Coordinates of C-alpha atoms and ligand atoms in Angstrom, one line a residue:
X123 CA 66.2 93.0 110.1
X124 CA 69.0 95.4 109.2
X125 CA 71.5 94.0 106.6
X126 CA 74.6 93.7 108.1
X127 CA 77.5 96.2 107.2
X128 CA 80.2 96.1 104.3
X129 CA 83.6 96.3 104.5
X130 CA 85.5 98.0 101.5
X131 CA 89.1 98.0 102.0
X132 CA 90.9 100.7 99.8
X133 CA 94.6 100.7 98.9
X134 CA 95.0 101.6 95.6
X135 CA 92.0 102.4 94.3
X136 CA 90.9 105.8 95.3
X137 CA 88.1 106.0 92.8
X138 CA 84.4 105.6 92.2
X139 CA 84.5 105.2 88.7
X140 CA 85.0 101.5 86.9
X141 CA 85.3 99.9 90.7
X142 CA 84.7 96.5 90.6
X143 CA 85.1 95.6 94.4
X144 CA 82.6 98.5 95.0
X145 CA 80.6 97.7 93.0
X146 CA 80.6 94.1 94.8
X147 CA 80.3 95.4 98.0
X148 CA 77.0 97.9 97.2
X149 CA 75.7 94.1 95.7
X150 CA 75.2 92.7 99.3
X151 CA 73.0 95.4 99.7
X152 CA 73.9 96.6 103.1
X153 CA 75.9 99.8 104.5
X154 CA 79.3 100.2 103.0
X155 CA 82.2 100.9 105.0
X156 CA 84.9 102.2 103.1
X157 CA 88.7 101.5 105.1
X158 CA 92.0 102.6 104.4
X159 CA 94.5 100.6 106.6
X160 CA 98.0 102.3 107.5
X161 CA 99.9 98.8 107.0
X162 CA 103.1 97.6 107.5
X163 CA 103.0 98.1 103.4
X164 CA 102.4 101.5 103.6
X165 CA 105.0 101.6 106.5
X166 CA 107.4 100.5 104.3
X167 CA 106.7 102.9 101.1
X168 CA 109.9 105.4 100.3
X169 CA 109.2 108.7 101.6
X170 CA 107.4 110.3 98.1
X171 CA 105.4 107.3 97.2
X172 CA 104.0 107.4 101.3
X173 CA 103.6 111.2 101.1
X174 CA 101.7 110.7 97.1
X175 CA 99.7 108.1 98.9
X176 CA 98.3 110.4 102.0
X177 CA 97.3 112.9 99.0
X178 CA 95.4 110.1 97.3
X179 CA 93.7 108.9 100.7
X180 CA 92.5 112.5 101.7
X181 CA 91.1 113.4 98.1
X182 CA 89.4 110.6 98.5
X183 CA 87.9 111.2 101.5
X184 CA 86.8 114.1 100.4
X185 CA 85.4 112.8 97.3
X186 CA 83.4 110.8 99.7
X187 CA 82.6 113.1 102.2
X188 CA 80.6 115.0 99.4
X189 CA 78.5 112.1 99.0
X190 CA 77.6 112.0 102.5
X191 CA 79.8 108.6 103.1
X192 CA 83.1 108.5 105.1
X193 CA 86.9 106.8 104.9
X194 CA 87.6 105.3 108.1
X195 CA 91.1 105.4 108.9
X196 CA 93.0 103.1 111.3
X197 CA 97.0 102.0 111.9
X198 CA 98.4 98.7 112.5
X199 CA 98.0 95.4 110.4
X200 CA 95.5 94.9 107.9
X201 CA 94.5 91.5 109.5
X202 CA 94.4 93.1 113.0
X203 CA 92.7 95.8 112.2
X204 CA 90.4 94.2 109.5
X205 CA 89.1 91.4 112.5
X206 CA 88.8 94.3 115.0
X207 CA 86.2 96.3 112.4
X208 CA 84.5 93.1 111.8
X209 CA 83.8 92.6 115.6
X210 CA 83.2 96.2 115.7
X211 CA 80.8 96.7 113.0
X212 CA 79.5 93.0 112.8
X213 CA 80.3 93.6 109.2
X214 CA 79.4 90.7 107.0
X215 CA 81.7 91.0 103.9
X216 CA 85.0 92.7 103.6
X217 CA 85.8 93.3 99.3
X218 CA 89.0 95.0 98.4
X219 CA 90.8 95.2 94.4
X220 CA 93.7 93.0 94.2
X221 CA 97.4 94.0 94.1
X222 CA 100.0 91.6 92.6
X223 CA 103.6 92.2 94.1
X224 CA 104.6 89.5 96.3
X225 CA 104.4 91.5 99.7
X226 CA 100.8 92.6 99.2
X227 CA 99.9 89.1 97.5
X228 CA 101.4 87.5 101.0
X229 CA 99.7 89.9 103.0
X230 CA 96.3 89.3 101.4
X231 CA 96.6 86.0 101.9
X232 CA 96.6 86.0 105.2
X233 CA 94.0 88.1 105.2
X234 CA 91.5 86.9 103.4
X235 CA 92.4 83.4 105.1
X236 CA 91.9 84.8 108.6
X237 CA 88.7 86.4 107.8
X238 CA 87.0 83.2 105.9
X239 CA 88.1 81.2 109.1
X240 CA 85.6 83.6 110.8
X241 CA 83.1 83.5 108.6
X242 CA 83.4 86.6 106.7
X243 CA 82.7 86.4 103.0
X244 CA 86.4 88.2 102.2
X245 CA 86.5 88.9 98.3
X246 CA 89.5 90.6 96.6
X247 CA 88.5 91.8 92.8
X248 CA 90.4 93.0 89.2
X249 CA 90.7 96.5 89.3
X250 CA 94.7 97.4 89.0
X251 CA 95.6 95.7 86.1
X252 CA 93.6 95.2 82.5
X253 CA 94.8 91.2 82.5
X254 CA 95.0 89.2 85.8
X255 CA 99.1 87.9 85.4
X256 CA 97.6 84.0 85.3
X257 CA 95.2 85.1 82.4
X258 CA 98.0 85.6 79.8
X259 CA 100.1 82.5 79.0
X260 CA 102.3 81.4 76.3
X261 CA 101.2 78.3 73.9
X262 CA 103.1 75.8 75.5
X263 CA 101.9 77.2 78.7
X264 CA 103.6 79.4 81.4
X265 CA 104.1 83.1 81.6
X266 CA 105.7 85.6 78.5
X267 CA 109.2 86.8 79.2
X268 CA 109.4 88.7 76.1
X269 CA 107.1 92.0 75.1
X270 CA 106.2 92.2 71.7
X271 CA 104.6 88.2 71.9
X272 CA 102.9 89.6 74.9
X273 CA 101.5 92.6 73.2
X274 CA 100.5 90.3 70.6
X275 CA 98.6 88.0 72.8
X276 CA 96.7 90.5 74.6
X277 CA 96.4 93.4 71.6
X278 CA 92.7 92.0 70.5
X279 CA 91.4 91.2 73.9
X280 CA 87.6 91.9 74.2
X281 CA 87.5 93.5 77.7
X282 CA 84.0 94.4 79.6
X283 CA 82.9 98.0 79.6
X284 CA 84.0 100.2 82.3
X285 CA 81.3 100.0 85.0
X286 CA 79.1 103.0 86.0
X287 CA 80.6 106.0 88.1
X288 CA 79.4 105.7 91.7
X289 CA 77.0 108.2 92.9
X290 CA 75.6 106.7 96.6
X291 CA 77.3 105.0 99.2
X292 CA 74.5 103.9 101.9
X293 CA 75.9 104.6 105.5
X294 CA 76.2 102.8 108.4
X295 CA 74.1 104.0 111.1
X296 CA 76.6 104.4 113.6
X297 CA 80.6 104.8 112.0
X298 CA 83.5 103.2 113.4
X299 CA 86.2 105.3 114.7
X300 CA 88.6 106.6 113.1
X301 CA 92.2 108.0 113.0
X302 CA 93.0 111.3 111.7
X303 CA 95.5 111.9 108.6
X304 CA 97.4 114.3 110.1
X305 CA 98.5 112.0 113.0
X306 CA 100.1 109.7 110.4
X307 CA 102.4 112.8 108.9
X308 CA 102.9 110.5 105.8
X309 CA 104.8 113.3 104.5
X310 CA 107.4 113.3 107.5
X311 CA 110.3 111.6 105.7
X312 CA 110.3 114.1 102.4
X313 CA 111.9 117.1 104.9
X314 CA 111.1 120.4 103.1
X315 CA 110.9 118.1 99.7
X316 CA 106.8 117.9 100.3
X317 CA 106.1 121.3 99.8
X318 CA 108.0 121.4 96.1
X319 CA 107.3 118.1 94.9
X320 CA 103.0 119.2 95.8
X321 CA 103.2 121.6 93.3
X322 CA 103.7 119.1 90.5
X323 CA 101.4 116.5 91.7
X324 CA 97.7 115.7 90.2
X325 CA 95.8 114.6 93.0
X326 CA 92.5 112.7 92.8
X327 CA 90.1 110.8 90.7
X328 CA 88.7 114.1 89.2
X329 CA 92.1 115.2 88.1
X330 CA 93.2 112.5 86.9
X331 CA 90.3 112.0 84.6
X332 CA 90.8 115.7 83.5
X333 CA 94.4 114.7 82.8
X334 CA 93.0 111.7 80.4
X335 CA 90.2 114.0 78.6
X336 CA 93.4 116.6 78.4
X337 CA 95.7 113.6 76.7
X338 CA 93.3 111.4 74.8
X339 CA 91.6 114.7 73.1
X340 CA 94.4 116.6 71.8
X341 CA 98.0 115.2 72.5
X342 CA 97.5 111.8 71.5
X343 CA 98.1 112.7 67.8
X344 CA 101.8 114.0 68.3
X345 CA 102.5 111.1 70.8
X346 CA 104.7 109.2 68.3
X347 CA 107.4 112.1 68.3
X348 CA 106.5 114.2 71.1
X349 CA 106.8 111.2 74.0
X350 CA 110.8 111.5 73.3
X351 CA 111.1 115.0 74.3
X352 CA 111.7 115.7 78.1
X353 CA 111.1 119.0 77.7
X354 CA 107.9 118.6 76.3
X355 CA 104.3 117.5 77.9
X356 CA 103.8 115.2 75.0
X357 CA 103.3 112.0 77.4
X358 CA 100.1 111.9 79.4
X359 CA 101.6 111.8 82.8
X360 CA 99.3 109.2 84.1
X361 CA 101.4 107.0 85.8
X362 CA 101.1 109.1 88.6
X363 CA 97.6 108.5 89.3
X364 CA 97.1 105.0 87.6
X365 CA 99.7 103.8 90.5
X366 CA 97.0 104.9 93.7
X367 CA 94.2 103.5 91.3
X368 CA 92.7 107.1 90.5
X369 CA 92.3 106.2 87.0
X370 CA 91.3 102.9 85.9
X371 CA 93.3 101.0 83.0
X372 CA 90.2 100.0 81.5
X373 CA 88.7 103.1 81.1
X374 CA 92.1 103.8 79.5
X375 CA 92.1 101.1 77.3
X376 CA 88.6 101.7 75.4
X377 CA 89.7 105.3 75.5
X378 CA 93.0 104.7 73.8
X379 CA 91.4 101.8 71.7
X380 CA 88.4 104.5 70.3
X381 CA 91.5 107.2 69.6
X382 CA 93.1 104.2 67.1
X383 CA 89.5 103.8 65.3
X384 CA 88.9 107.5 64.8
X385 CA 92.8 107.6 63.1
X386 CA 94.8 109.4 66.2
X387 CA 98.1 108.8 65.0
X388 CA 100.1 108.4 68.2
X389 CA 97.2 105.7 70.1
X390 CA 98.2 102.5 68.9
X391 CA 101.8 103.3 70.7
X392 CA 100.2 104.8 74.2
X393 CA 98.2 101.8 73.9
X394 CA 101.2 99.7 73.5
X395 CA 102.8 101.7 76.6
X396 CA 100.0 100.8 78.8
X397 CA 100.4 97.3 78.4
X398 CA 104.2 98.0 79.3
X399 CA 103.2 98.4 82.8
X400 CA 100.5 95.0 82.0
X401 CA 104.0 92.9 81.3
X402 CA 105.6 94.3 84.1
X403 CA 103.1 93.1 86.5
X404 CA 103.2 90.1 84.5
X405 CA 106.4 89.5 85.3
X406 CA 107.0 90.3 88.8
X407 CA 104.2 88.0 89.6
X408 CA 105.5 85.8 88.1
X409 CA 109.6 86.3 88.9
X410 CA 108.2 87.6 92.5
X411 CA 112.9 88.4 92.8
X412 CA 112.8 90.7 89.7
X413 CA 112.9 93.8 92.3
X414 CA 115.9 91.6 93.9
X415 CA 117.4 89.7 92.0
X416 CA 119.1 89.6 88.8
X417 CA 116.6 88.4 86.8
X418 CA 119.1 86.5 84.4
X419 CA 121.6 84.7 87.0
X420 CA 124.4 84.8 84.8
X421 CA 124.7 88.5 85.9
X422 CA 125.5 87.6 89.5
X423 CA 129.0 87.0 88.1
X424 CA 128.9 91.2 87.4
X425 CA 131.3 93.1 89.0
X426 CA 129.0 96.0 90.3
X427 CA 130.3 98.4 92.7
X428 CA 127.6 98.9 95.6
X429 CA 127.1 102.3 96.5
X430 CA 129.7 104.6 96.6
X431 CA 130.5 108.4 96.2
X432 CA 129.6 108.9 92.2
X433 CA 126.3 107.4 93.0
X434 CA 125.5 109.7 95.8
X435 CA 126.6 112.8 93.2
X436 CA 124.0 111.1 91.0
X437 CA 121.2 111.6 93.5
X438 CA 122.1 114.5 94.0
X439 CA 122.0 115.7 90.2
X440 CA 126.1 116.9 90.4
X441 CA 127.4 114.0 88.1
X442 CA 128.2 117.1 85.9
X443 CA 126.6 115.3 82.9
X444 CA 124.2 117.9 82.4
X445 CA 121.2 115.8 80.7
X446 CA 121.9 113.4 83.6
X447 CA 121.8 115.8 86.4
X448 CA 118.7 118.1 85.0
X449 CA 116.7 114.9 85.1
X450 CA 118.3 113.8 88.7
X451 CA 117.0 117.4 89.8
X452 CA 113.5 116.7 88.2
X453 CA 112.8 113.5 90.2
X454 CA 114.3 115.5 93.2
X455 CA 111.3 118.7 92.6
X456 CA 108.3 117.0 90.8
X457 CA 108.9 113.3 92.1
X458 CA 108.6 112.2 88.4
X459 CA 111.0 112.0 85.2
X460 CA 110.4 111.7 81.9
X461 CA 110.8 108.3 81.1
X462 CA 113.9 108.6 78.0
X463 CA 115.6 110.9 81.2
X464 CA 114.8 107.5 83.4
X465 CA 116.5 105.4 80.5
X466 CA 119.6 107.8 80.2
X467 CA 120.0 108.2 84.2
X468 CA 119.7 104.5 85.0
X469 CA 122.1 103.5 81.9
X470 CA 125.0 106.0 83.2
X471 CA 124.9 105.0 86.9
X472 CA 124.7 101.2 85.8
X473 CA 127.5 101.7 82.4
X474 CA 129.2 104.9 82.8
X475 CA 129.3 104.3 87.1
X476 CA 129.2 100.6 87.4
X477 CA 126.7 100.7 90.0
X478 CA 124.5 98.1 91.0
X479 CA 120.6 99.1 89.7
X480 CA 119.3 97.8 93.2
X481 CA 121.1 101.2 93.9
X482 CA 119.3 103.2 91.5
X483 CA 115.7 101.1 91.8
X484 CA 116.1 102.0 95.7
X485 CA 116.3 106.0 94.7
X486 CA 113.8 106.2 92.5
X487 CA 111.2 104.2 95.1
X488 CA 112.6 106.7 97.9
X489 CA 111.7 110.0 95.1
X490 CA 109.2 108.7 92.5
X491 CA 105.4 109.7 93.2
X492 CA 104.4 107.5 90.1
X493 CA 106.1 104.2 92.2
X494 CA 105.0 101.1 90.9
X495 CA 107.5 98.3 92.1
X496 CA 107.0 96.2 89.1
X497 CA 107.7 99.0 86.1
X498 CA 110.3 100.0 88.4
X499 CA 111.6 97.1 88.6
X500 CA 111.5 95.9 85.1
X501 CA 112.3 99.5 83.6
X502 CA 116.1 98.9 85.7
X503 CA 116.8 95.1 85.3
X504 CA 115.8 96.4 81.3
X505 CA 118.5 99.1 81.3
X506 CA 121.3 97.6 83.1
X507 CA 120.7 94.1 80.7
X508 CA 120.1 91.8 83.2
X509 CA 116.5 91.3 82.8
X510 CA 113.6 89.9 81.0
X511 CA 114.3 91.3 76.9
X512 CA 116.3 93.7 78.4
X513 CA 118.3 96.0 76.2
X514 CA 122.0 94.3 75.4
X515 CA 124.6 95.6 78.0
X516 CA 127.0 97.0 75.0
X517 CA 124.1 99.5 74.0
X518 CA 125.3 102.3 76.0
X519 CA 123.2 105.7 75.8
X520 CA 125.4 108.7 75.7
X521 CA 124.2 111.0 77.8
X522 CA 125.8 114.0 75.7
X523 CA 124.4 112.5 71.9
X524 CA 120.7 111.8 73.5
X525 CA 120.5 115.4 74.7
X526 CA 121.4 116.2 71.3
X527 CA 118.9 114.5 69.7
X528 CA 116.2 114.8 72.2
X529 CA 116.8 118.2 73.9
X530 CA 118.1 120.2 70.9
X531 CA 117.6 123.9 72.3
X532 CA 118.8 122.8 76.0
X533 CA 115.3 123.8 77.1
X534 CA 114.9 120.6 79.7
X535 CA 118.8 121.0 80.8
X536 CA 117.6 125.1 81.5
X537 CA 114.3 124.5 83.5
X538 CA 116.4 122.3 85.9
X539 CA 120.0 123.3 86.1
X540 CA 121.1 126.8 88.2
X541 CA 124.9 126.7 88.5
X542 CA 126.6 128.4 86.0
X543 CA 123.7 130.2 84.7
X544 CA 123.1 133.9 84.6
X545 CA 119.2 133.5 84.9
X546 CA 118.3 130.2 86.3
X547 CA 114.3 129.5 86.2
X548 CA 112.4 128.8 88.8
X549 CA 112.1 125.2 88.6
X550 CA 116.3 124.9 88.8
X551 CA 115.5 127.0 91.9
X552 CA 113.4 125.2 93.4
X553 CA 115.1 122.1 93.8
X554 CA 117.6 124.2 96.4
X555 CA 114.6 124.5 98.3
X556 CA 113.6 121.1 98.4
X557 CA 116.7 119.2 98.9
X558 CA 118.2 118.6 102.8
X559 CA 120.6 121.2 103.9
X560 CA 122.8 118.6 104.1
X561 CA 123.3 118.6 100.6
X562 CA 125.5 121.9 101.0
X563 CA 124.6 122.8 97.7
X564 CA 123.7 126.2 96.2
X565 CA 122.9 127.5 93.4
X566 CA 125.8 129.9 93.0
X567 CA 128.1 126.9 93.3
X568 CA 130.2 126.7 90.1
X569 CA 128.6 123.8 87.5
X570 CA 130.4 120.4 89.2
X571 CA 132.8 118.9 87.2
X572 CA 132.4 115.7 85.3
X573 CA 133.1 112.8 87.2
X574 CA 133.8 110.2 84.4
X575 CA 134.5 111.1 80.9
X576 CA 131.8 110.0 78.6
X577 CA 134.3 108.0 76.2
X578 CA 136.4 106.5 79.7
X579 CA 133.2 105.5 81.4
X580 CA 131.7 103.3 78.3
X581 CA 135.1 101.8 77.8
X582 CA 135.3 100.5 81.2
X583 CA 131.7 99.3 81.1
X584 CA 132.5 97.2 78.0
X585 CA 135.4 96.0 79.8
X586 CA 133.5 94.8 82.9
X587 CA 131.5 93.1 80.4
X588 CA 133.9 91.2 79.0
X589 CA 134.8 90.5 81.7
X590 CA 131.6 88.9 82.5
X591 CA 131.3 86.7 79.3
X592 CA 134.9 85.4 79.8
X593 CA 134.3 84.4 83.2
X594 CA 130.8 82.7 81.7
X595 CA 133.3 81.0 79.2
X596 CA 136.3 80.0 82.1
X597 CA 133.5 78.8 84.4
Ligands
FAD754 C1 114.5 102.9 85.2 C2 113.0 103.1 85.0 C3 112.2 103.1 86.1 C4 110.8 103.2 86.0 N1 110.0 103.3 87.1 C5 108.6 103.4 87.0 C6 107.8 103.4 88.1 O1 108.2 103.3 89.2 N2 106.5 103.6 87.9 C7 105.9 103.7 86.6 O2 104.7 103.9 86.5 N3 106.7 103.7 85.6 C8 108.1 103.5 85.7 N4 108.8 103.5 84.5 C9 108.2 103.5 83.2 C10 108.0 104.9 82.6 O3 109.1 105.7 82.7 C11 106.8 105.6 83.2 O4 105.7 104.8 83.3 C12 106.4 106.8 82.3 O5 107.5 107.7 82.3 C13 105.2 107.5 82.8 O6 104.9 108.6 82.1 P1 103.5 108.8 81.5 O7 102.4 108.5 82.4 O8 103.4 110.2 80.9 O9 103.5 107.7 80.3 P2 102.8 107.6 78.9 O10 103.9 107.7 77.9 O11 101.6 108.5 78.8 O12 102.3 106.1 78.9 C14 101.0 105.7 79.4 C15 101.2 104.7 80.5 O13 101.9 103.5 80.1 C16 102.7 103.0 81.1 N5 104.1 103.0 80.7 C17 104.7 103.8 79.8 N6 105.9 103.5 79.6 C18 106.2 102.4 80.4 C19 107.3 101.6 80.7 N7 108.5 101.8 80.1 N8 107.2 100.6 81.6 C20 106.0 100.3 82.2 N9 104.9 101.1 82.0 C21 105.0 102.1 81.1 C22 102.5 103.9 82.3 O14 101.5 103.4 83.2 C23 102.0 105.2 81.7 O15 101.3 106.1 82.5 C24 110.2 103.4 84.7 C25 111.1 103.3 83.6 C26 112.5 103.2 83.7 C27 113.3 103.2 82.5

């Protein structure tokens, strides 16, 4: 008799190389059939993270189309739509990768529940992350709230091999129906944005790996200095496709781990990056609020403003800061920003503006294509000083000094700033054509004045956290 059929359920992990939950589902030795659900998850993605993640699931696709196997698409909830497949396909087995921030971890409960009760064998698998959260604990037991005792805990971890590239996906002999893409118009909520932002996104398993050969060959030497300069590609711009799983960390990690051996001067510090996003995902599984909450409650005593009008010049890159506004306009036309522009633009909205950082965290998930909830989550609660070994509140970047230091010739506040200059490039250009015309903003507008003084802004920040510790003190 026929084996029965095998569910793989995809949501980010839009690869066939180092696949563990593949690799589990060709094991039962049946036809696979690979699933991408459009969930009330991916409903609820910001509009460049939903757009990134329709780009991931027709690559993939592709990618499997080649091999003569299929995606199957279908809309509604994953439980839902996982038990209609089941009794559709008489599948057997339903394997997908495990995600680890509290909506997906409730939602796969449920799931995998519902699907045992009928009898399914319904197996979720490592695949996102190098170190499952529960795997890395403290001596005294219990979960690491500061890096560098993380880092050291997990530094000489022996991990497994990468496993084999896929090459054959046996096929059902009759497919389930499926939805088309283009119905779902994931890209509907960027406007005219999708367009733009396309032509600075890396797409697909193949590109992403051509992206790690590109880093891990040459630039990893000069990753030390060049990772601080936004004008630069001295970073390896992964982040993009390590958040839809198109890369795996593993494959990473013995690659970055081989580039230390052989002397590359800058690995052992990309190494130490990757793990960044490891402790991030350590600690919103853990602290399942950090993308809520204050993560220390004595800051729920701050007085932040909510959003207001400087915050909505800050979207819109016309803070007239110009190192703020240059990287505003880069998230705005590549959905990405270099990551010291993500330290100095969240550190003047939450100092300089007094905004909340749930204002600026809900920005960046609306713009970034590299989205990950957790580094997004720790990278703000880190800035503004109310998280987990977060920088202290009274270390304020200056905007002004910082693009000093890191953008010495101007060359990053040129590729993205128009107004004011007598040749603007193409990239400042482009962001006029990917912004609403709501915006009312051209590029022959005069440069927009500043809206806080660098020297008033700090002052009052240090003020409102005095304010703070005194009421600590009084209360
Ligand atoms: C306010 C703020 C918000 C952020 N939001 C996100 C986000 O939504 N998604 C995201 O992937 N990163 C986020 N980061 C972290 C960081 O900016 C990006 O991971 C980095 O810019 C990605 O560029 P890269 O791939 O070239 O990194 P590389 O320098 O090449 O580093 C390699 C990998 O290490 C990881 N990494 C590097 N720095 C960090 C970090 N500080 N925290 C966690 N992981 C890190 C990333 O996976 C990255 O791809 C945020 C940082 C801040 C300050």
């Amino acid at each position: 008799m026929a084996k029965a059929p095998v569910i793989l359920w995809l949501r980010r992990d839009f690869r066939l190389h180092d696949h563990e939950a593949l690799h589990a589902a060709l094991d039962e030795g049946g036809p696979v059939i690979p699933v991408f659900i459009h969930d009330e998850l991916c409903e609820a993605l910001g509009a460049a993270p939903r757009w990134r993640m329709g780009e991931a699931v027709a690559a993939f696709a592709a990618r499997l189309e080649e091999m003569g196997s299929r995606l199957v698409l279908r809309r509604g909830s994953a439980r839902a739509v996982l038990e209609a497949l089941v009794a559709e396909t008489g599948a057997c087995a339903v394997h997908w990768s495990r995600a680890y921030d509290p909506a997906a971890i409730k939602r796969d409960r449920e799931v995998k529940a519902a699907l045992k009760e009928a009898g399914v064998n319904a197996q979720s698998h490592k695949g996102h992350l190098l170190f499952e959260p529960w795997d890395v604990q403290t001596k005294q037991g219990g979960p690491y709230k500061v890096y560098t005792p993380y880092w050291n805990a997990v530094r000489g971890r022996q991990l497994a091999a990468p496993l084999a590239t896929v090459g054959d996906i046996p096929s059902p002999e009759t497919w389930p129906d499926t939805e088309a893409l283009g119905d779902w118009e994931m890209g509907a909520d960027m406007n005219r944005g999708a367009d733009v932002v396309a032509l600075h996104a890396t797409v697909g398993e193949r590109a992403a790996q051509g992206r790690m050969a590109a880093f891990l060959g040459d630039k990893i030497a000069e990753y030390q200095e060049a990772r601080n300069l936004p004008a630069e590609t001295g970073t390896s711009n992964l982040s993009e496709n390590l958040s839809y799983g198109e890369i795996s960390p593993r494959a990473l990690w013995h690659a970055g781990w081989r580039r230390i051996e052989e002397g590359a001067s800058g690995a052992q510090t990309w190494v130490k990056e990757l793990v960044w996003r490891e402790f991030a995902a350590h600690l919103l599984y853990h602290y399942p609020q950090m993308d809520e909450r204050n993560w220390r409650e004595e800051w729920n005593g701050f007085d932040w403003r909510r959003d207001n009008n400087d915050a909505a010049a800050w979207r819109k890159g016309r803070t007239g800061e110009p190192f703020v506004d240059a990287a505003m306009r880069e998230l705005y036309v590549t959905g990405r920003m270099h990551n010291r522009a993500r330290m100095i633009v969240a550190s003047y909205l939450t100092k300089h503006l007094l905004t909340d950082w749930r204002v600026g965290l809900r920005w960046f998930e609306e713009c970034l294509i590299d989205w990950d909830p957790a580094s997004n989550a720790l990278g703000w609660q880190w800035v503004a000083g109310s998280g987990p070994d977060a920088t202290p509140y009274f270390r304020i970047f200056n905007p002004a000094t910082q693009a000093d230091k890191f953008d010495p010739e101007g060359d990053y506040r040129k590729a993205w700033l128009a107004e004011g200059q007598a040749h603007p490039t193409k990239t400042a250009l482009s962001f006029f054509d990917a912004i609403p015309r709501s915006w009312e903003m051209s590029a022959e507008d005069d440069p927009p004045e500043r809206l806080i003084g660098l020297k008033e802004g700090r002052e009052k920040a240090l003020a409102a956290y005095d304010a703070l510790k005194q009421g600590r003190k009084d209360g």
